[in-house]
mmCIF file of C-alpha atoms in Angstrom:
data_model
loop_
_atom_site.group_PDB
_atom_site.id
_atom_site.type_symbol
_atom_site.label_atom_id
_atom_site.label_comp_id
_atom_site.label_asym_id
_atom_site.label_seq_id
_atom_site.Cartn_x
_atom_site.Cartn_y
_atom_site.Cartn_z
ATOM 1 C CA MET A 1 23.430 7.611 12.846
ATOM 2 C CA LYS A 2 21.016 5.981 10.269
ATOM 3 C CA ASP A 3 17.594 4.669 10.919
ATOM 4 C CA THR A 4 17.601 1.206 9.248
ATOM 5 C CA ILE A 5 13.918 1.210 9.256
ATOM 6 C CA VAL A 6 13.420 4.602 7.588
ATOM 7 C CA LYS A 7 16.115 3.403 4.914
ATOM 8 C CA SER A 8 14.128 0.274 4.350
ATOM 9 C CA VAL A 9 10.890 2.175 3.854
ATOM 10 C CA ILE A 10 12.511 4.727 1.509
ATOM 11 C CA GLU A 11 13.751 1.832 -0.588
ATOM 12 C CA GLN A 12 10.263 0.219 -0.656
ATOM 13 C CA PHE A 13 8.802 3.605 -1.872
ATOM 14 C CA LYS A 14 11.249 3.673 -4.662
ATOM 15 C CA GLN A 15 10.635 0.240 -5.735
ATOM 16 C CA ARG A 16 6.928 0.729 -5.538
ATOM 17 C CA SER A 17 7.186 3.837 -7.695
ATOM 18 C CA GLU A 18 9.247 1.906 -10.345
ATOM 19 C CA VAL A 19 6.409 -0.647 -10.430
ATOM 20 C CA GLY A 20 3.730 2.005 -10.630
ATOM 21 C CA ILE A 21 5.512 3.728 -13.542
ATOM 22 C CA LYS A 22 5.934 0.487 -15.321
ATOM 23 C CA LYS A 23 2.371 -0.629 -14.913
ATOM 24 C CA TYR A 24 0.642 2.655 -15.616
ATOM 25 C CA ASN A 25 3.169 4.475 -17.657
ATOM 26 C CA THR A 26 2.924 7.662 -15.560
ATOM 27 C CA THR A 27 3.853 9.035 -12.301
ATOM 28 C CA LEU A 28 1.930 10.681 -9.375
ATOM 29 C CA ASP A 29 2.802 13.942 -11.009
ATOM 30 C CA ARG A 30 0.079 13.214 -13.572
ATOM 31 C CA LYS A 31 -2.513 15.973 -13.913
ATOM 32 C CA ASP A 32 -5.431 14.042 -15.557
ATOM 33 C CA LEU A 33 -7.245 13.147 -12.330
ATOM 34 C CA SER A 34 -9.503 15.353 -10.289
ATOM 35 C CA THR A 35 -9.359 15.611 -6.564
ATOM 36 C CA GLN A 36 -12.446 13.383 -6.397
ATOM 37 C CA GLN A 37 -10.651 10.695 -8.572
ATOM 38 C CA TRP A 38 -7.550 10.890 -6.177
ATOM 39 C CA LEU A 39 -9.819 10.450 -3.107
ATOM 40 C CA GLN A 40 -11.554 7.442 -4.927
ATOM 41 C CA HIS A 41 -8.065 5.792 -5.553
ATOM 42 C CA LEU A 42 -7.227 6.455 -1.856
ATOM 43 C CA GLN A 43 -10.423 5.062 -0.545
ATOM 44 C CA GLU A 44 -10.017 1.954 -2.689
ATOM 45 C CA GLU A 45 -6.415 1.519 -1.423
ATOM 46 C CA LEU A 46 -7.530 1.942 2.362
ATOM 47 C CA MET A 47 -10.392 -0.572 1.678
ATOM 48 C CA ASP A 48 -7.842 -3.133 0.354
ATOM 49 C CA ALA A 49 -5.542 -2.421 3.455
ATOM 50 C CA THR A 50 -8.628 -3.075 5.817
ATOM 51 C CA LEU A 51 -9.161 -6.484 4.075
ATOM 52 C CA TYR A 52 -5.483 -7.302 4.444
ATOM 53 C CA ILE A 53 -5.503 -6.388 8.211
ATOM 54 C CA GLN A 54 -8.764 -8.468 8.696
ATOM 55 C CA LYS A 55 -7.027 -11.516 6.906
ATOM 56 C CA LEU A 56 -4.019 -11.191 9.125
ATOM 57 C CA LYS A 57 -6.134 -11.013 12.343
ATOM 58 C CA GLU A 58 -7.896 -14.157 11.185
ATOM 59 C CA ILE A 59 -4.554 -16.015 10.709
ATOM 60 C CA PHE A 60 -3.198 -14.661 14.033
ATOM 61 C CA ASP A 61 -6.284 -15.764 15.935
ATOM 62 C CA ARG A 62 -6.374 -19.249 14.250
ATOM 63 C CA THR A 63 -2.648 -19.673 15.103
ATOM 64 C CA LYS A 64 -3.204 -18.385 18.766
ATOM 65 C CA ASN A 65 -5.975 -20.903 19.065
ATOM 66 C CA GLU A 66 -3.948 -23.931 17.796
ATOM 67 C CA LYS A 67 -1.585 -23.453 20.660
#
């Protein structure tokens, strides 16, 4: 039995990796960033994610209130 959701996420990871390699010409195996720099990147990504969540919540609320 195969989990189609897991398969989809794995495919998305592969595609995301290809985009990152093309954009930055490197992989996550790079050794030029310190732990602090990796944490900074993570924090920035999570901040972006929080903004996306807020935007979607506002769209959801607006749509719910229109009904």
